[in-house]
Amino acid sequence: MSQTSAKPVPKKQRDMNKKPSKSAVVIPAALLAILALAAFFLFALPSLRGDQANPQKLMQKYYQNLYADDLKKLPECLPEELRESFEQVSTMGGVSSSIYLSYRQQRGDEVGKNIRVEVELISNENAGSEKLSATQKDFDGVTTVNLVEFEVRLTGDTGSVAMRGVTYVTKIGGQWYLTTYNLLLDRVA
């Protein structure tokens, strides 16, 4: 009888026959998960933060600046396409100070100084595809249009007043904007 001796298998071939270790599978999966999480924080969270991250924050910013803070920040609540015309209308073509200053003074006469502004959304609903299409024709990058009904409460040293309004708000680039600066408010009894 002949005996056959086992030939040694070359190291390279032995390494190819081995199954990948658990760590060789887990480490790339963990790295992919970390990259996905980092992408989420990089792209999604900035739109969740900020003073125009949702319709509520937008309306609060607008009315806070209108009645209590910096009138010069009102254009930030509008898309780029409206900002220049807003400046022209609010100052009557640069002839007078901002009409919005008179709105502030009028409300200050009613409620006194140290005005606190609270905005509450009563409803916030998608305005539908027809309104979205119409708005996309006028403004670049629009992804959503909502119809909001809201109440603005002003409280000062000598009194308070509540007003209600309805308007469209538009999402552009992850932030919300007003696409009109003619916001009519009705006094709440």
mmCIF file of C-alpha atoms in Angstrom:
data_model
loop_
_atom_site.group_PDB
_atom_site.id
_atom_site.type_symbol
_atom_site.label_atom_id
_atom_site.label_comp_id
_atom_site.label_asym_id
_atom_site.label_seq_id
_atom_site.Cartn_x
_atom_site.Cartn_y
_atom_site.Cartn_z
ATOM 1 C CA MET A 1 0.000 0.000 0.000
ATOM 2 C CA SER A 2 1.085 3.336 -0.635
ATOM 3 C CA GLN A 3 0.897 6.059 1.820
ATOM 4 C CA THR A 4 0.076 9.487 0.763
ATOM 5 C CA SER A 5 1.299 12.265 2.751
ATOM 6 C CA ALA A 6 -0.760 15.385 3.170
ATOM 7 C CA LYS A 7 0.631 18.248 1.276
ATOM 8 C CA PRO A 8 0.907 21.424 3.241
ATOM 9 C CA VAL A 9 -1.635 24.041 2.086
ATOM 10 C CA PRO A 10 -0.007 27.322 1.239
ATOM 11 C CA LYS A 11 -0.730 30.127 3.755
ATOM 12 C CA LYS A 12 -2.405 32.296 1.136
ATOM 13 C CA GLN A 13 -4.902 29.564 0.295
ATOM 14 C CA ARG A 14 -5.575 28.896 4.004
ATOM 15 C CA ASP A 15 -6.379 32.581 4.563
ATOM 16 C CA MET A 16 -8.817 32.540 1.647
ATOM 17 C CA ASN A 17 -10.649 29.518 3.047
ATOM 18 C CA LYS A 18 -11.255 31.204 6.419
ATOM 19 C CA LYS A 19 -14.628 32.773 7.125
ATOM 20 C CA PRO A 20 -14.539 36.467 7.935
ATOM 21 C CA SER A 21 -14.444 37.102 11.625
ATOM 22 C CA LYS A 22 -17.353 38.747 13.393
ATOM 23 C CA SER A 23 -15.390 41.932 13.931
ATOM 24 C CA ALA A 24 -14.698 42.193 10.197
ATOM 25 C CA VAL A 25 -18.466 42.402 9.633
ATOM 26 C CA VAL A 26 -19.458 44.428 12.695
ATOM 27 C CA ILE A 27 -16.873 47.192 12.306
ATOM 28 C CA PRO A 28 -17.926 48.280 8.770
ATOM 29 C CA ALA A 29 -21.607 48.099 9.784
ATOM 30 C CA ALA A 30 -20.902 50.268 12.826
ATOM 31 C CA LEU A 31 -18.988 52.764 10.692
ATOM 32 C CA LEU A 32 -21.902 52.986 8.262
ATOM 33 C CA ALA A 33 -24.305 53.569 11.145
ATOM 34 C CA ILE A 34 -22.081 56.317 12.531
ATOM 35 C CA LEU A 35 -21.871 57.973 9.107
ATOM 36 C CA ALA A 36 -25.667 57.831 8.724
ATOM 37 C CA LEU A 37 -26.132 59.347 12.167
ATOM 38 C CA ALA A 38 -23.609 62.090 11.401
ATOM 39 C CA ALA A 39 -25.431 62.881 8.145
ATOM 40 C CA PHE A 40 -28.712 63.140 10.049
ATOM 41 C CA PHE A 41 -27.241 65.580 12.568
ATOM 42 C CA LEU A 42 -25.564 67.592 9.827
ATOM 43 C CA PHE A 43 -28.581 67.930 7.541
ATOM 44 C CA ALA A 44 -31.747 67.372 9.580
ATOM 45 C CA LEU A 45 -31.024 69.006 12.903
ATOM 46 C CA PRO A 46 -30.201 72.497 11.589
ATOM 47 C CA SER A 47 -33.726 72.644 10.196
ATOM 48 C CA LEU A 48 -35.131 71.495 13.557
ATOM 49 C CA ARG A 49 -33.259 74.244 15.352
ATOM 50 C CA GLY A 50 -33.382 77.905 14.642
ATOM 51 C CA ASP A 51 -36.016 80.547 14.856
ATOM 52 C CA GLN A 52 -37.782 79.510 11.641
ATOM 53 C CA ALA A 53 -37.628 75.740 12.003
ATOM 54 C CA ASN A 54 -41.423 75.375 12.068
ATOM 55 C CA PRO A 55 -44.470 77.594 11.499
ATOM 56 C CA GLN A 56 -44.855 78.285 15.234
ATOM 57 C CA LYS A 57 -41.301 79.581 15.552
ATOM 58 C CA LEU A 58 -41.654 81.668 12.388
ATOM 59 C CA MET A 59 -44.803 83.402 13.607
ATOM 60 C CA GLN A 60 -43.289 83.970 17.055
ATOM 61 C CA LYS A 61 -40.168 85.522 15.490
ATOM 62 C CA TYR A 62 -42.171 87.773 13.191
ATOM 63 C CA TYR A 63 -44.474 89.174 15.865
ATOM 64 C CA GLN A 64 -41.764 89.336 18.525
ATOM 65 C CA ASN A 65 -39.697 91.532 16.222
ATOM 66 C CA LEU A 66 -42.728 93.542 15.101
ATOM 67 C CA TYR A 67 -43.960 94.473 18.566
ATOM 68 C CA ALA A 68 -41.022 94.121 20.946
ATOM 69 C CA ASP A 69 -37.616 93.538 19.387
ATOM 70 C CA ASP A 70 -35.813 94.561 16.196
ATOM 71 C CA LEU A 71 -37.959 95.725 13.265
ATOM 72 C CA LYS A 72 -34.919 95.293 11.015
ATOM 73 C CA LYS A 73 -35.242 91.519 11.455
ATOM 74 C CA LEU A 74 -38.732 91.349 9.901
ATOM 75 C CA PRO A 75 -37.373 90.788 6.353
ATOM 76 C CA GLU A 76 -35.640 87.605 7.603
ATOM 77 C CA CYS A 77 -39.132 86.102 7.877
ATOM 78 C CA LEU A 78 -39.663 86.558 4.123
ATOM 79 C CA PRO A 79 -38.089 84.703 1.184
ATOM 80 C CA GLU A 80 -35.273 86.547 -0.608
ATOM 81 C CA GLU A 81 -37.598 87.394 -3.512
ATOM 82 C CA LEU A 82 -39.819 89.544 -1.237
ATOM 83 C CA ARG A 83 -37.305 91.345 0.936
ATOM 84 C CA GLU A 84 -36.562 94.291 -1.321
ATOM 85 C CA SER A 85 -40.219 94.997 -2.065
ATOM 86 C CA PHE A 86 -40.989 94.683 1.655
ATOM 87 C CA GLU A 87 -38.421 97.388 2.413
ATOM 88 C CA GLN A 88 -39.857 99.623 -0.317
ATOM 89 C CA VAL A 89 -43.461 99.216 0.840
ATOM 90 C CA SER A 90 -42.719 99.509 4.557
ATOM 91 C CA THR A 91 -40.873 102.822 4.073
ATOM 92 C CA MET A 92 -43.006 104.104 1.184
ATOM 93 C CA GLY A 93 -40.053 103.906 -1.152
ATOM 94 C CA GLY A 94 -37.618 105.196 1.444
ATOM 95 C CA VAL A 95 -39.622 108.391 2.049
ATOM 96 C CA SER A 96 -40.699 107.634 5.636
ATOM 97 C CA SER A 97 -39.723 105.489 8.566
ATOM 98 C CA SER A 98 -41.185 102.003 8.636
ATOM 99 C CA ILE A 99 -44.974 101.736 8.745
ATOM 100 C CA TYR A 100 -44.357 98.874 11.127
ATOM 101 C CA LEU A 101 -43.003 101.357 13.663
ATOM 102 C CA SER A 102 -46.470 102.949 13.743
ATOM 103 C CA TYR A 103 -48.034 99.508 14.333
ATOM 104 C CA ARG A 104 -45.712 99.034 17.284
ATOM 105 C CA GLN A 105 -46.471 102.470 18.703
ATOM 106 C CA GLN A 106 -50.218 101.915 18.342
ATOM 107 C CA ARG A 107 -50.059 98.638 20.283
ATOM 108 C CA GLY A 108 -47.740 100.216 22.857
ATOM 109 C CA ASP A 109 -50.340 102.917 23.459
ATOM 110 C CA GLU A 110 -52.865 100.152 24.185
ATOM 111 C CA VAL A 111 -50.829 97.864 26.445
ATOM 112 C CA GLY A 112 -47.981 99.996 27.770
ATOM 113 C CA LYS A 113 -44.265 99.335 27.806
ATOM 114 C CA ASN A 114 -42.309 96.102 28.277
ATOM 115 C CA ILE A 115 -44.446 94.224 25.777
ATOM 116 C CA ARG A 116 -44.427 90.439 25.962
ATOM 117 C CA VAL A 117 -45.465 88.658 22.779
ATOM 118 C CA GLU A 118 -47.036 85.206 22.668
ATOM 119 C CA VAL A 119 -48.081 83.548 19.442
ATOM 120 C CA GLU A 120 -50.201 80.415 19.447
ATOM 121 C CA LEU A 121 -51.057 78.418 16.353
ATOM 122 C CA ILE A 122 -54.711 77.469 16.365
ATOM 123 C CA SER A 123 -54.399 75.381 13.216
ATOM 124 C CA ASN A 124 -51.547 74.414 10.914
ATOM 125 C CA GLU A 125 -52.596 72.380 7.887
ATOM 126 C CA ASN A 126 -51.098 71.560 4.534
ATOM 127 C CA ALA A 127 -52.570 73.941 1.947
ATOM 128 C CA GLY A 128 -52.665 71.298 -0.796
ATOM 129 C CA SER A 129 -50.966 70.671 -4.113
ATOM 130 C CA GLU A 130 -52.710 73.493 -5.984
ATOM 131 C CA LYS A 131 -51.418 76.157 -3.552
ATOM 132 C CA LEU A 132 -47.998 74.473 -3.542
ATOM 133 C CA SER A 133 -47.778 74.633 -7.362
ATOM 134 C CA ALA A 134 -48.848 78.293 -7.425
ATOM 135 C CA THR A 135 -46.296 79.209 -4.753
ATOM 136 C CA GLN A 136 -43.509 77.280 -6.502
ATOM 137 C CA LYS A 137 -44.035 79.534 -9.549
ATOM 138 C CA ASP A 138 -43.249 82.621 -7.456
ATOM 139 C CA PHE A 139 -40.533 81.333 -5.104
ATOM 140 C CA ASP A 140 -37.548 79.041 -5.668
ATOM 141 C CA GLY A 141 -37.091 75.878 -3.604
ATOM 142 C CA VAL A 142 -40.577 75.679 -2.082
ATOM 143 C CA THR A 143 -41.311 72.209 -0.680
ATOM 144 C CA THR A 144 -44.395 72.792 1.477
ATOM 145 C CA VAL A 145 -47.137 75.383 1.941
ATOM 146 C CA ASN A 146 -49.320 75.393 5.041
ATOM 147 C CA LEU A 147 -52.327 77.459 5.997
ATOM 148 C CA VAL A 148 -52.048 78.635 9.605
ATOM 149 C CA GLU A 149 -54.556 80.293 11.861
ATOM 150 C CA PHE A 150 -52.925 81.971 14.824
ATOM 151 C CA GLU A 151 -53.474 84.213 17.811
ATOM 152 C CA VAL A 152 -51.090 86.943 18.921
ATOM 153 C CA ARG A 153 -51.286 88.082 22.555
ATOM 154 C CA LEU A 154 -49.508 91.243 23.636
ATOM 155 C CA THR A 155 -49.163 91.981 27.328
ATOM 156 C CA GLY A 156 -47.630 95.191 28.615
ATOM 157 C CA ASP A 157 -47.388 97.186 31.821
ATOM 158 C CA THR A 158 -50.912 98.601 31.534
ATOM 159 C CA GLY A 159 -52.949 96.031 29.645
ATOM 160 C CA SER A 160 -53.164 93.295 27.067
ATOM 161 C CA VAL A 161 -54.676 92.660 23.655
ATOM 162 C CA ALA A 162 -55.287 89.515 21.623
ATOM 163 C CA MET A 163 -55.556 89.366 17.833
ATOM 164 C CA ARG A 164 -56.186 86.558 15.361
ATOM 165 C CA GLY A 165 -55.072 86.040 11.805
ATOM 166 C CA VAL A 166 -54.806 83.526 8.995
ATOM 167 C CA THR A 167 -51.956 83.265 6.490
ATOM 168 C CA TYR A 168 -49.885 80.916 4.382
ATOM 169 C CA VAL A 169 -46.420 79.880 5.480
ATOM 170 C CA THR A 170 -43.932 78.327 3.103
ATOM 171 C CA LYS A 171 -41.049 75.928 3.658
ATOM 172 C CA ILE A 172 -37.947 76.726 1.622
ATOM 173 C CA GLY A 173 -34.601 75.039 2.252
ATOM 174 C CA GLY A 174 -35.686 73.564 5.577
ATOM 175 C CA GLN A 175 -36.864 76.910 7.019
ATOM 176 C CA TRP A 176 -40.321 78.505 7.082
ATOM 177 C CA TYR A 177 -41.168 81.909 5.586
ATOM 178 C CA LEU A 178 -44.130 84.218 5.146
ATOM 179 C CA THR A 179 -44.891 84.761 1.474
ATOM 180 C CA THR A 180 -46.883 87.907 2.149
ATOM 181 C CA TYR A 181 -46.271 90.846 4.397
ATOM 182 C CA ASN A 182 -49.904 91.980 4.422
ATOM 183 C CA LEU A 183 -51.022 90.144 7.535
ATOM 184 C CA LEU A 184 -54.421 91.319 8.679
ATOM 185 C CA LEU A 185 -55.262 90.684 12.307
ATOM 186 C CA ASP A 186 -58.697 90.865 13.911
ATOM 187 C CA ARG A 187 -58.974 91.841 17.525
ATOM 188 C CA VAL A 188 -60.302 89.083 19.781
ATOM 189 C CA ALA A 189 -63.030 90.265 22.149
#
